[in-house]
mmCIF file of C-alpha atoms in Angstrom:
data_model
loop_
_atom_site.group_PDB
_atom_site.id
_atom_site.type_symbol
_atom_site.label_atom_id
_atom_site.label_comp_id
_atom_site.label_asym_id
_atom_site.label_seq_id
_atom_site.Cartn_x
_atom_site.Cartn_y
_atom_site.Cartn_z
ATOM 1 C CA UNK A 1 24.458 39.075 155.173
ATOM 2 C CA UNK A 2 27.507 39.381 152.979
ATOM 3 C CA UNK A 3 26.124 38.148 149.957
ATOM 4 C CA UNK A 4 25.459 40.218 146.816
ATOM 5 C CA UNK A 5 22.405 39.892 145.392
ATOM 6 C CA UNK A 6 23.240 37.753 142.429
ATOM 7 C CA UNK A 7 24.858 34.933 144.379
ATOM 8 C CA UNK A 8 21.514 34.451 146.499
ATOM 9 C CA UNK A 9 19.594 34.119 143.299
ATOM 10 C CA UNK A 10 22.241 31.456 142.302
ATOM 11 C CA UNK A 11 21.386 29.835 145.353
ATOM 12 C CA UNK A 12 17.773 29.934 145.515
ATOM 13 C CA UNK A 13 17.703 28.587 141.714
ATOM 14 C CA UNK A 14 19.819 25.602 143.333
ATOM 15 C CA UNK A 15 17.214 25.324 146.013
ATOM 16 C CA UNK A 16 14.680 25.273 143.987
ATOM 17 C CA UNK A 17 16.087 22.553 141.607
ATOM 18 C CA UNK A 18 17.040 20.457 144.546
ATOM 19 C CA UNK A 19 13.022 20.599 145.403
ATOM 20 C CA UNK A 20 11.593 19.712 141.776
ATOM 21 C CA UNK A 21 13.642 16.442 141.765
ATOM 22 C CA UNK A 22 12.671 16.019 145.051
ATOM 23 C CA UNK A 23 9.197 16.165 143.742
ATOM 24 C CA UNK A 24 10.290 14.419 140.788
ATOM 25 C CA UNK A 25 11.344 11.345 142.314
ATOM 26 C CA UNK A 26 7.822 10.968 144.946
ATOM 27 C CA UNK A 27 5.772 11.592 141.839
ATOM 28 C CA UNK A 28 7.174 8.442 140.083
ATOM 29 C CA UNK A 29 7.656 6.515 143.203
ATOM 30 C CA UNK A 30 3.428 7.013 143.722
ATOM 31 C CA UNK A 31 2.583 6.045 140.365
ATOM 32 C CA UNK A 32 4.903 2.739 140.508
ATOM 33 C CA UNK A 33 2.717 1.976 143.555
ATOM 34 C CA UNK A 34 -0.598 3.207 141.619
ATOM 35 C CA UNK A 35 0.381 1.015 138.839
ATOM 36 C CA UNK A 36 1.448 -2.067 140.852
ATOM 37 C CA UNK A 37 -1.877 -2.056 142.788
ATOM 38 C CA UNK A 38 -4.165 -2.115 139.991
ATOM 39 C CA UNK A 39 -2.200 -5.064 137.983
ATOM 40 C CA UNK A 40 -3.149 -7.400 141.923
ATOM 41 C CA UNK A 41 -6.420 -5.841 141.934
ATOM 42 C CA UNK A 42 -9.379 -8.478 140.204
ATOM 43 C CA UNK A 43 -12.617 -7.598 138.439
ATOM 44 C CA UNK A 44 -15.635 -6.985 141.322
ATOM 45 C CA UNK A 45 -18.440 -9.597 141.407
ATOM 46 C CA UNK A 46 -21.078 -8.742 139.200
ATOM 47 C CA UNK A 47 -24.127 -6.944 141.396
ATOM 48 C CA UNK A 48 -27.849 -6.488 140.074
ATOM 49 C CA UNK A 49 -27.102 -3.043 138.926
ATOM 50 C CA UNK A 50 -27.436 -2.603 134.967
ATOM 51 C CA UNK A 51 -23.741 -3.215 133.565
ATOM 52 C CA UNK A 52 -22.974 -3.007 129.595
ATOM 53 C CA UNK A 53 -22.984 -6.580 128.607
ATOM 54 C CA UNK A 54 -19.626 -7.029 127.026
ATOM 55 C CA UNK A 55 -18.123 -6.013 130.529
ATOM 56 C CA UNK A 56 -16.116 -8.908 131.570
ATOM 57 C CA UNK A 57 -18.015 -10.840 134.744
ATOM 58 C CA UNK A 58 -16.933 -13.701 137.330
ATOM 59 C CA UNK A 59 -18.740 -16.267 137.611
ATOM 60 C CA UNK A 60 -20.755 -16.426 140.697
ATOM 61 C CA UNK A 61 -18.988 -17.328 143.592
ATOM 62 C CA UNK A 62 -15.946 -16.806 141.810
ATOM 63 C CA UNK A 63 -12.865 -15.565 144.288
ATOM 64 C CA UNK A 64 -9.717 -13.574 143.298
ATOM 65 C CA UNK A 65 -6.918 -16.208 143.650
ATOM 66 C CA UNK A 66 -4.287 -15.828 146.340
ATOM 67 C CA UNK A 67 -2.024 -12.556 146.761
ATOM 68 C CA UNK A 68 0.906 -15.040 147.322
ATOM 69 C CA UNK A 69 0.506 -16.647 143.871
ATOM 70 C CA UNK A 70 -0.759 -14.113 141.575
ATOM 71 C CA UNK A 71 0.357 -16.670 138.486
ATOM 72 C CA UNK A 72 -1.955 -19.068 139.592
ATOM 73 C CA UNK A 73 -5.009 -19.428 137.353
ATOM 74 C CA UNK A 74 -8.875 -19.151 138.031
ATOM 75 C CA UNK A 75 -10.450 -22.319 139.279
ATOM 76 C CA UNK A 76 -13.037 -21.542 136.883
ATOM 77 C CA UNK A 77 -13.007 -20.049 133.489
ATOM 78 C CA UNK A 78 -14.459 -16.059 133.068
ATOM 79 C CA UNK A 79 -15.147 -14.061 130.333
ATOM 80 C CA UNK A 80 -18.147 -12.079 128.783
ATOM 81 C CA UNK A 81 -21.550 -13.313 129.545
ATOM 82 C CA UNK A 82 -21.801 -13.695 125.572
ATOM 83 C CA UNK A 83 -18.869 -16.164 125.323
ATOM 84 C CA UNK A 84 -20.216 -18.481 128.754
ATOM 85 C CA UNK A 85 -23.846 -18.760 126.719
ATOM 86 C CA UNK A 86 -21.970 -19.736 123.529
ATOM 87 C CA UNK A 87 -20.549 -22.673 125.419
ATOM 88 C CA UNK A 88 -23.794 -23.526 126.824
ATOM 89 C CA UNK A 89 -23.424 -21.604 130.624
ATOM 90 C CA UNK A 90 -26.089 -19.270 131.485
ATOM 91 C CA UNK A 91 -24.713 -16.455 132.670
ATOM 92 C CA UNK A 92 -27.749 -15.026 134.887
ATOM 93 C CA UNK A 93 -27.372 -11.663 133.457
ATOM 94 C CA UNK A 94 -30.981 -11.119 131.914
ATOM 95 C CA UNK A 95 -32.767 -12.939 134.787
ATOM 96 C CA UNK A 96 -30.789 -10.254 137.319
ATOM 97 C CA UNK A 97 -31.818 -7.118 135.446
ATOM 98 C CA UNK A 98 -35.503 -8.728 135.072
ATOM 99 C CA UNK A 99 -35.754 -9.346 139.333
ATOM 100 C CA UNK A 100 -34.094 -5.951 139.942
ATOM 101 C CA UNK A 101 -36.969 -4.371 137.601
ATOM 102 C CA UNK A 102 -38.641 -5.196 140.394
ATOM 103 C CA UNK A 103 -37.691 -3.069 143.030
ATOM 104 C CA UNK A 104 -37.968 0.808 143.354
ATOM 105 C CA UNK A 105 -35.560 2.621 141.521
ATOM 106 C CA UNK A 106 -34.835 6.334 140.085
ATOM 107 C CA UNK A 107 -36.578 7.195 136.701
ATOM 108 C CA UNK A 108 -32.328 7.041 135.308
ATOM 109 C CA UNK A 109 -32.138 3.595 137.282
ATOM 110 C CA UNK A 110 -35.353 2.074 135.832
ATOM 111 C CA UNK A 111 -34.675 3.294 131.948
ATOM 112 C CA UNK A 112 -30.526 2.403 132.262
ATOM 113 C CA UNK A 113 -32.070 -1.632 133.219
ATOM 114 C CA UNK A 114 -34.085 -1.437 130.322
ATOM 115 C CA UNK A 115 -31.625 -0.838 128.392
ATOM 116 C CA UNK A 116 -28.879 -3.521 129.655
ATOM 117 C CA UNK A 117 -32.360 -5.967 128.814
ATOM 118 C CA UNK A 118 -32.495 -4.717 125.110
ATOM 119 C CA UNK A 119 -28.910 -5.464 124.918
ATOM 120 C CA UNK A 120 -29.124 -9.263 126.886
ATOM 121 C CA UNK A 121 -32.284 -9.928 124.726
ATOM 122 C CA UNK A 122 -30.101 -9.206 121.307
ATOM 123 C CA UNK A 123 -27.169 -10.632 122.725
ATOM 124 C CA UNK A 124 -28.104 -13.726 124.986
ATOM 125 C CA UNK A 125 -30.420 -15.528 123.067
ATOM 126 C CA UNK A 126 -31.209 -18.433 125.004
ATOM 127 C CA UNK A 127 -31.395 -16.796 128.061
ATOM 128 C CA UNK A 128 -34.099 -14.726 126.221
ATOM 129 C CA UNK A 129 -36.058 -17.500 125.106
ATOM 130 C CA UNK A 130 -35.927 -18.777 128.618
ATOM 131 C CA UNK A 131 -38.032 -15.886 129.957
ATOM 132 C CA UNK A 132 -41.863 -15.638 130.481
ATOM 133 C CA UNK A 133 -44.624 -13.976 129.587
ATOM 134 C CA UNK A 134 -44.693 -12.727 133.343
ATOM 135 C CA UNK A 135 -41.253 -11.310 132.426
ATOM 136 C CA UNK A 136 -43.217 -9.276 129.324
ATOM 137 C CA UNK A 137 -46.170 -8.001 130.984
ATOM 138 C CA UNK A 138 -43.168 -6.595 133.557
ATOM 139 C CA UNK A 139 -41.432 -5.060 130.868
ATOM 140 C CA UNK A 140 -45.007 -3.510 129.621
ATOM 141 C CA UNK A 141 -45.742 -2.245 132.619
ATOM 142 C CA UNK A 142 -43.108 0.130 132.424
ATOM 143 C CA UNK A 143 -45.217 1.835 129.491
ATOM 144 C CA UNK A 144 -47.236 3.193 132.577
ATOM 145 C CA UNK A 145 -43.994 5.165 133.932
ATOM 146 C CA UNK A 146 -44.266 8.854 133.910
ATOM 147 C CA UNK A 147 -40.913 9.647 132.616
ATOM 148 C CA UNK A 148 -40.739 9.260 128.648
ATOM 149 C CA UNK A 149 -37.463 8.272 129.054
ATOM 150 C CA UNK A 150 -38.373 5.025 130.737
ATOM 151 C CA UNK A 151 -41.739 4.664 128.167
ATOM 152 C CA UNK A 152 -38.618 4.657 125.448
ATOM 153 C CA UNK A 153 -36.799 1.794 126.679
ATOM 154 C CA UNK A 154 -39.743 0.081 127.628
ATOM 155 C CA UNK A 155 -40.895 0.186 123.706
ATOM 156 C CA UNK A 156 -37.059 -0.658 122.599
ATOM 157 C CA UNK A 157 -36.788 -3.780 125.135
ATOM 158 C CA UNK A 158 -40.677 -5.133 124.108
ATOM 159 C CA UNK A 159 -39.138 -4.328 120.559
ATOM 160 C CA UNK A 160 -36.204 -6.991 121.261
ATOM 161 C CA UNK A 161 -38.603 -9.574 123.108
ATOM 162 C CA UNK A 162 -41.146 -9.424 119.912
ATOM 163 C CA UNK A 163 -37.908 -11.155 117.801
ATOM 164 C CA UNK A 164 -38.891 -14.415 119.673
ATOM 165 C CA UNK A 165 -42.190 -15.788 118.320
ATOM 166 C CA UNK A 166 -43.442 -17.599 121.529
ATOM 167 C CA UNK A 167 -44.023 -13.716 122.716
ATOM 168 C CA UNK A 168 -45.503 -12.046 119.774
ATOM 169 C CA UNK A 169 -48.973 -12.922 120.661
ATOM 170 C CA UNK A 170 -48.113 -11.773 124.073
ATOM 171 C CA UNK A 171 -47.126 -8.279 122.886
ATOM 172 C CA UNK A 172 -50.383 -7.596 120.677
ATOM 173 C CA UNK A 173 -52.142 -7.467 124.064
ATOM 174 C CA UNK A 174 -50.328 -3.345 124.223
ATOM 175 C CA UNK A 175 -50.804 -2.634 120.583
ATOM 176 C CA UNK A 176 -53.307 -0.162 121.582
ATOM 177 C CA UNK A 177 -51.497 1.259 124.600
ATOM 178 C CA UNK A 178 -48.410 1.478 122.419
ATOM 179 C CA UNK A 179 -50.846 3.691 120.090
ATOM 180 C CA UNK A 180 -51.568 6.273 122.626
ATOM 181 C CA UNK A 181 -48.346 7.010 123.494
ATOM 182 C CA UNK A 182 -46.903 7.183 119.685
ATOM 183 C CA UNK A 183 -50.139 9.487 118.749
ATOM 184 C CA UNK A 184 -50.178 11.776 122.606
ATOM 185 C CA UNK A 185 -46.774 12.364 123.161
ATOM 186 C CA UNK A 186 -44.606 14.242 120.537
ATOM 187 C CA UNK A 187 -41.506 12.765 121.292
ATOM 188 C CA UNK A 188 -39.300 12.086 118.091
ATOM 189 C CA UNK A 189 -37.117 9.260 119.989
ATOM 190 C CA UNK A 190 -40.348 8.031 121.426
ATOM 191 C CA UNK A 191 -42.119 7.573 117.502
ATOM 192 C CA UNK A 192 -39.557 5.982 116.517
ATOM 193 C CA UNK A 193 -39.262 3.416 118.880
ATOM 194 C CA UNK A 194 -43.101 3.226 119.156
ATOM 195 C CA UNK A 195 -43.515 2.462 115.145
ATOM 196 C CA UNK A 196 -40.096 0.316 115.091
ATOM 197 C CA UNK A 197 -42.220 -2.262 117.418
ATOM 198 C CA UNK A 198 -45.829 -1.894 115.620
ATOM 199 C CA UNK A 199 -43.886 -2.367 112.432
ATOM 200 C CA UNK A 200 -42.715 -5.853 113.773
ATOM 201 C CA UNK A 201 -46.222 -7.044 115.222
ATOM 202 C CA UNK A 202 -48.693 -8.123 112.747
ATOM 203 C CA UNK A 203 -51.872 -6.148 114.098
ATOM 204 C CA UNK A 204 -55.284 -7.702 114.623
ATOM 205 C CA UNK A 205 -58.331 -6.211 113.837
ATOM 206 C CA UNK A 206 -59.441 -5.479 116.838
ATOM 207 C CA UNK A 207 -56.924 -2.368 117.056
ATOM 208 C CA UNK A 208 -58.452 -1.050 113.556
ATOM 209 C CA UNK A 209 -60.779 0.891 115.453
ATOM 210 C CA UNK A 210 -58.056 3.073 117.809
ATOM 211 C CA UNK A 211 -55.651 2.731 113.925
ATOM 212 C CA UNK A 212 -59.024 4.653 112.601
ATOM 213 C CA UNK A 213 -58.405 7.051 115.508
ATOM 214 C CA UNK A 214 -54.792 7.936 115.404
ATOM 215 C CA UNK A 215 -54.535 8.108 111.929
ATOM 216 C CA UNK A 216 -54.393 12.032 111.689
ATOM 217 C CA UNK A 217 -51.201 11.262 114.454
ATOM 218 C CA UNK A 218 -49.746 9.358 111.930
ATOM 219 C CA UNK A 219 -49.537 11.616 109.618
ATOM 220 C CA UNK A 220 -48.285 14.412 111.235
ATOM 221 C CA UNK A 221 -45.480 12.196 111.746
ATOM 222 C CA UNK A 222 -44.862 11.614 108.429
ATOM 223 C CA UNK A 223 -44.751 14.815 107.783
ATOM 224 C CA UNK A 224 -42.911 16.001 110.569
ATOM 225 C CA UNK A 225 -38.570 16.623 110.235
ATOM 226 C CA UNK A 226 -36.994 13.372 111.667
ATOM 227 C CA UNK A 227 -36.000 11.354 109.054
ATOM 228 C CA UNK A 228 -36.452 7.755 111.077
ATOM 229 C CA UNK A 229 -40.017 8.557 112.483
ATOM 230 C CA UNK A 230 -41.322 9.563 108.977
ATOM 231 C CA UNK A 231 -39.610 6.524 107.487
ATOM 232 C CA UNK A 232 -41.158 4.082 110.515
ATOM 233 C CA UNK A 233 -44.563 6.551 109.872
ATOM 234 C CA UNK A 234 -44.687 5.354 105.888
ATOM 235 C CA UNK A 235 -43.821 1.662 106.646
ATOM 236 C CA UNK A 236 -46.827 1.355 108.973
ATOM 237 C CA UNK A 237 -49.289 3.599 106.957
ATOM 238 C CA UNK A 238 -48.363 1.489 103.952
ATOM 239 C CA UNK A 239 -48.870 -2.025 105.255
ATOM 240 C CA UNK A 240 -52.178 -0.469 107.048
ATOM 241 C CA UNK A 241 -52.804 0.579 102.956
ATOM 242 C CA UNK A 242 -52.882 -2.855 102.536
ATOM 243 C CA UNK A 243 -56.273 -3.216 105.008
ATOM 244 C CA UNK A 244 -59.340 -2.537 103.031
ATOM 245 C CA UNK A 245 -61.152 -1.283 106.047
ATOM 246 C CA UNK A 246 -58.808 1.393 106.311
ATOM 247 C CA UNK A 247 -58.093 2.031 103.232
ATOM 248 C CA UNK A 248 -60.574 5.261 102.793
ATOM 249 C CA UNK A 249 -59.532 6.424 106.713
ATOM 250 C CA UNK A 250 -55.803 6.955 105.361
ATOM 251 C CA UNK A 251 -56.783 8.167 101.563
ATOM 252 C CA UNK A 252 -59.253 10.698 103.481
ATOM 253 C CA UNK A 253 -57.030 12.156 105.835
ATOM 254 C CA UNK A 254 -55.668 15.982 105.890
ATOM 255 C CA UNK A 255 -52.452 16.511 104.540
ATOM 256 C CA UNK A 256 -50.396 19.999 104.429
ATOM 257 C CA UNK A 257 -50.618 21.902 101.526
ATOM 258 C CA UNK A 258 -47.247 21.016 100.710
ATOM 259 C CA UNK A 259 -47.349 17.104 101.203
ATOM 260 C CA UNK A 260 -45.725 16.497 97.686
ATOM 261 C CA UNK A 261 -42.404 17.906 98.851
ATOM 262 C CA UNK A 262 -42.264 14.639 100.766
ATOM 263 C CA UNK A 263 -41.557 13.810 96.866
ATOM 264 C CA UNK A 264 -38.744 15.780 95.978
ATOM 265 C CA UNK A 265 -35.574 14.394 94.484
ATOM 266 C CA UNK A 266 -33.391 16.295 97.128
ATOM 267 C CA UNK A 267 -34.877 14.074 100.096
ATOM 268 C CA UNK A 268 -33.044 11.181 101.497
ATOM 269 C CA UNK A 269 -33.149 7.960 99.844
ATOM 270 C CA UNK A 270 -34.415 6.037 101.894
ATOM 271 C CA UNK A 271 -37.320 8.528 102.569
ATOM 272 C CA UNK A 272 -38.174 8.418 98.790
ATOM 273 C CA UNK A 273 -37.921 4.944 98.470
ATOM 274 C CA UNK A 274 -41.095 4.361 101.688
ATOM 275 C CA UNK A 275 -43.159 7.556 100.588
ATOM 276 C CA UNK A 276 -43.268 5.825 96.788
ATOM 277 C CA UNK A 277 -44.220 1.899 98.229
ATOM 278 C CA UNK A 278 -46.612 4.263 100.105
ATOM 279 C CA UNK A 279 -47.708 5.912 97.056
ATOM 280 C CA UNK A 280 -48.136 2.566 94.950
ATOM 281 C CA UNK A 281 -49.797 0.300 97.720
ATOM 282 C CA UNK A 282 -52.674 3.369 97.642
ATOM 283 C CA UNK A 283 -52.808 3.518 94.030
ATOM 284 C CA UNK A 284 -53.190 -0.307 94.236
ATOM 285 C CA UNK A 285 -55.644 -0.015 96.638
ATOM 286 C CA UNK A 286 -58.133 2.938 95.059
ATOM 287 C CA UNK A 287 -57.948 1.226 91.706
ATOM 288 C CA UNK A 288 -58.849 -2.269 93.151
ATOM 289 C CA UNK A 289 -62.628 -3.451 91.819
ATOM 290 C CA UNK A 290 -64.309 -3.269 95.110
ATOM 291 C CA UNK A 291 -63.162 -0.407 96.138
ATOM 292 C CA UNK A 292 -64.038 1.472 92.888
ATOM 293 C CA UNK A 293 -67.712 0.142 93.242
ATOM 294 C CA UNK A 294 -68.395 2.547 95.922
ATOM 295 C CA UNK A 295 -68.451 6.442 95.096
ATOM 296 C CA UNK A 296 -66.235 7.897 97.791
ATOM 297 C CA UNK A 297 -66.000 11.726 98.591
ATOM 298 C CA UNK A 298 -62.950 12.909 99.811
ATOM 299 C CA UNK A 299 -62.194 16.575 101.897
ATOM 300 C CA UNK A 300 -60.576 18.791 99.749
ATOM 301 C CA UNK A 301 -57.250 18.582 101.671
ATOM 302 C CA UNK A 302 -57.314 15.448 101.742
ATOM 303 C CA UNK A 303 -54.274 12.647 100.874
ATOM 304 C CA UNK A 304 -56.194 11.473 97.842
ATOM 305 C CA UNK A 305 -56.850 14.981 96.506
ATOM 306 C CA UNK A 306 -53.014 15.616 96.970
ATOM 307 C CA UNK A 307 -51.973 12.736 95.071
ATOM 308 C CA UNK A 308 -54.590 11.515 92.803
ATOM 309 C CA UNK A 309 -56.879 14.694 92.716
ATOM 310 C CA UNK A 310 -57.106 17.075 89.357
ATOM 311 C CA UNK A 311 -55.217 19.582 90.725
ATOM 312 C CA UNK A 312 -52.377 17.315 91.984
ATOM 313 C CA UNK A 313 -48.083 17.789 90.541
ATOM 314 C CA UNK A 314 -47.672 13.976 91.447
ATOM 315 C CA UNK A 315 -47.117 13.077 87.859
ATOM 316 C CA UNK A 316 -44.073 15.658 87.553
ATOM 317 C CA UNK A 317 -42.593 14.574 90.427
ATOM 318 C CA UNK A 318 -42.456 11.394 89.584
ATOM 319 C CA UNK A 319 -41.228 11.878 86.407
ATOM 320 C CA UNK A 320 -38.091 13.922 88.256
ATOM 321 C CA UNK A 321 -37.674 10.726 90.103
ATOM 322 C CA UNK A 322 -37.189 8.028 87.422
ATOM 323 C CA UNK A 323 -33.693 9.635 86.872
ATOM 324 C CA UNK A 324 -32.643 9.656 90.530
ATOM 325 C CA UNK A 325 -29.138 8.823 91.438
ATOM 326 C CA UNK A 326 -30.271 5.715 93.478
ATOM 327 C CA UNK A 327 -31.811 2.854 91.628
ATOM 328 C CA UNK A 328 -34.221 1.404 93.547
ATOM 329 C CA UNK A 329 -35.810 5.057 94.069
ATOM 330 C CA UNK A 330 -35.701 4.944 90.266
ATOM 331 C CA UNK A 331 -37.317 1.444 89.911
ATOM 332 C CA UNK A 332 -40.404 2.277 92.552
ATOM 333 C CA UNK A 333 -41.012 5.661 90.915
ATOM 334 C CA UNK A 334 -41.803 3.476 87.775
ATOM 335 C CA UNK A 335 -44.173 0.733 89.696
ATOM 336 C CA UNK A 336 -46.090 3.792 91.033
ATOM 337 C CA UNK A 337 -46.313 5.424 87.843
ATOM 338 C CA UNK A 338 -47.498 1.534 86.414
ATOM 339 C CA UNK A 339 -50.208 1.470 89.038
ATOM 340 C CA UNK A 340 -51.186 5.177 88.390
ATOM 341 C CA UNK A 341 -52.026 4.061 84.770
ATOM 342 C CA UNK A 342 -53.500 1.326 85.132
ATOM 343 C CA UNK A 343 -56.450 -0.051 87.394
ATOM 344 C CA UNK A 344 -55.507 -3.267 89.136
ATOM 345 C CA UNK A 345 -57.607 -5.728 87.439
ATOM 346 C CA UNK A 346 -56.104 -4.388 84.125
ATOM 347 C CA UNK A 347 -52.427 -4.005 85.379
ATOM 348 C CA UNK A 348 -51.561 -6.395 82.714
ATOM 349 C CA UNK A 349 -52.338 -4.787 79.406
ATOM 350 C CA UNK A 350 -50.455 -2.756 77.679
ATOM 351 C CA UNK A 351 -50.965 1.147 77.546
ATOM 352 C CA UNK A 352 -49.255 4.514 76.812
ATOM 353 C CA UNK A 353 -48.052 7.057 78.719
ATOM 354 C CA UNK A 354 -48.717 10.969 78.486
ATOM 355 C CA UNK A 355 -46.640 12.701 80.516
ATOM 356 C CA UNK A 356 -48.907 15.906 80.019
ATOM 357 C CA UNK A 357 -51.845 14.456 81.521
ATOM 358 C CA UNK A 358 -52.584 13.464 85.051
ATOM 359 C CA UNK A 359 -51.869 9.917 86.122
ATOM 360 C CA UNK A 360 -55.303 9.330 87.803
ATOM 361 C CA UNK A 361 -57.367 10.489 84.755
ATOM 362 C CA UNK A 362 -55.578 7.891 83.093
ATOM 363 C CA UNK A 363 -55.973 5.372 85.230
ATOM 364 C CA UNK A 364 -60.069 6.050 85.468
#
């Protein structure tokens, strides 16, 4: 062709260069027009599908002003449903997710609504306060759902609705179901959410009897690895402490072997801090008058034998505890090691402390 071989590689690098800013140029030119489209486009209408509730919403109704004057303000102010409730608008949201409960959706569907109703129930308060207890037992009824996914949101929303008094009574009503699922599924997510709502119902007596039944559930949980279900676990068990029907149910029940390490100085804070109100509300309890009328026998591997029995290391423990880094893990290893020592009816007199001896002997 006349060329040596070097010149057509000169040319075909030319070529080549010609074709990148060719490229070059149509790349830009696209994402001028990519960019330019999406500053005209406007925010969709909202739809009954479950949004995040800080996403900004139209009103209702609301249309995109003209292309021709893209300057020209809404006719009506938008902005997050939050901000329209704050100056006294209802924005819908909750009442949407509530009606589209309603229809037949996927088990990710169903839990993702009950989630964007946790959130309105937190967030929109009078729109919450608006709702029914129609809209609760709708809410409960999602306990029922197969997937433990959906039983989880379910607990979390009923958990947000039990904030408003009006529906507290309401609520009660699925104490017991709410029971059965914390104590027959082993779900970690699923305690949690379970004891976060029983922990903010005040429980009649008429659910003593299934309490009484679960109990053993209970404290598997407490003893179990996840830090927030055995801290939910001890809040419940020590209130239920507090009951003295139950009192002997929870003092009698099996414990591992190695219970006390629920004790140790190297657990979280906030662990120590529940397992010692725990502790002291069942000292309390045992060392009450009535309940020292009655001669009790307790199982050999039983709570009381591994914290009050002859055999039990509570005492060192706590003494390891009174100089732990945190000072209200410091201050309740001293009130239990008050009640230890002292019956209740005596609390008040003054009396010394041997170290060498166990707590419970003293306190008899």
């Amino acid at each position: 062709m006349g060329k040596s071989i070097p010149e057509y590689l000169g040319q075909l690098d030319i070529r080549k260069s010609i074709v990148g800013l060719a490229t070059g140029a149509s790349a830009i030119y696209l994402l001028y027009k990519a960019i330019r489209a999406g500053l005209k486009c406007q925010p969709p209408l909202c739809s009954n599908s479950p949004i995040c509730i800080a996403r900004e919403c139209p009103v209702p109704r609301e249309r995109a002003p003209p292309q021709e004057a893209p300057l020209r303000p809404p006719l009506r102010p938008k902005g997050l449903a939050i901000e329209r409730e704050r100056h006294g608008r209802d924005s819908g949201e909750l009442r949407r997710l509530l009606n589209s409960l309603e229809c037949k959706h996927d088990e990710y569907t169903r839990s993702m609504i009950l989630h964007s109703i946790t959130r309105c129930v937190y967030l929109l308060e009078a729109e919450a306060s608006a709702c029914t207890n129609d809209d609760i037992k709708l809410v409960a009824d999602m306990l029922e759902d197969k997937d433990t996914s959906v039983k989880i949101q379910a607990l979390n929303a009923l958990k947000a609705f039990s904030g408003i008094r009006k529906f507290r009574l309401k609520i009660q009503e699925h104490s017991i179901k709410v029971l059965e699922l914390v104590s027959t599924i082993w779900d970690s997510e699923l305690h949690i959410s379970g004891l976060r709502l029983l922990n903010n119902l005040p429980l009649p007596d008429y659910v003593h009897p299934q309490l009484r039944r679960v109990m053993p559930a209970l404290m598997e949980i407490l003893q179990s690895d996840c830090n927030m279900a055995q801290v939910q676990a001890l809040r419940l068990m020590s209130y239920l402490a507090q009951k003295n029907d139950l009192l002997y149910d929870i003092l009698n029940c099996q414990v591992h072997s190695d219970f006390l390490n629920l004790f140790q100085s190297t657990q979280p804070g906030n662990l120590l801090f529940e397992v010692l109100v725990f502790a002291e509300r069942l000292s309390e309890g045992r060392n009450a008058s009535h309940y020292r009328a009655v001669k009790w026998h307790y199982n050999e591997q039983s709570l009381h034998e591994a914290l009050f029995g002859d055999e039990s290391r509570l005492a060192d423990r706590l003494l390891s505890l009174v100089i732990h880094p945190e000072e209200e893990v410091q201050i309740q290893a001293c009130k239990v090691i008050v009640s230890l020592q002292c019956p209740q009816d005596v609390a008040a007199r003054p009396s010394s402390f041997h170290p060498s001896h166990s707590f419970s002997k003293s306190g008899e």
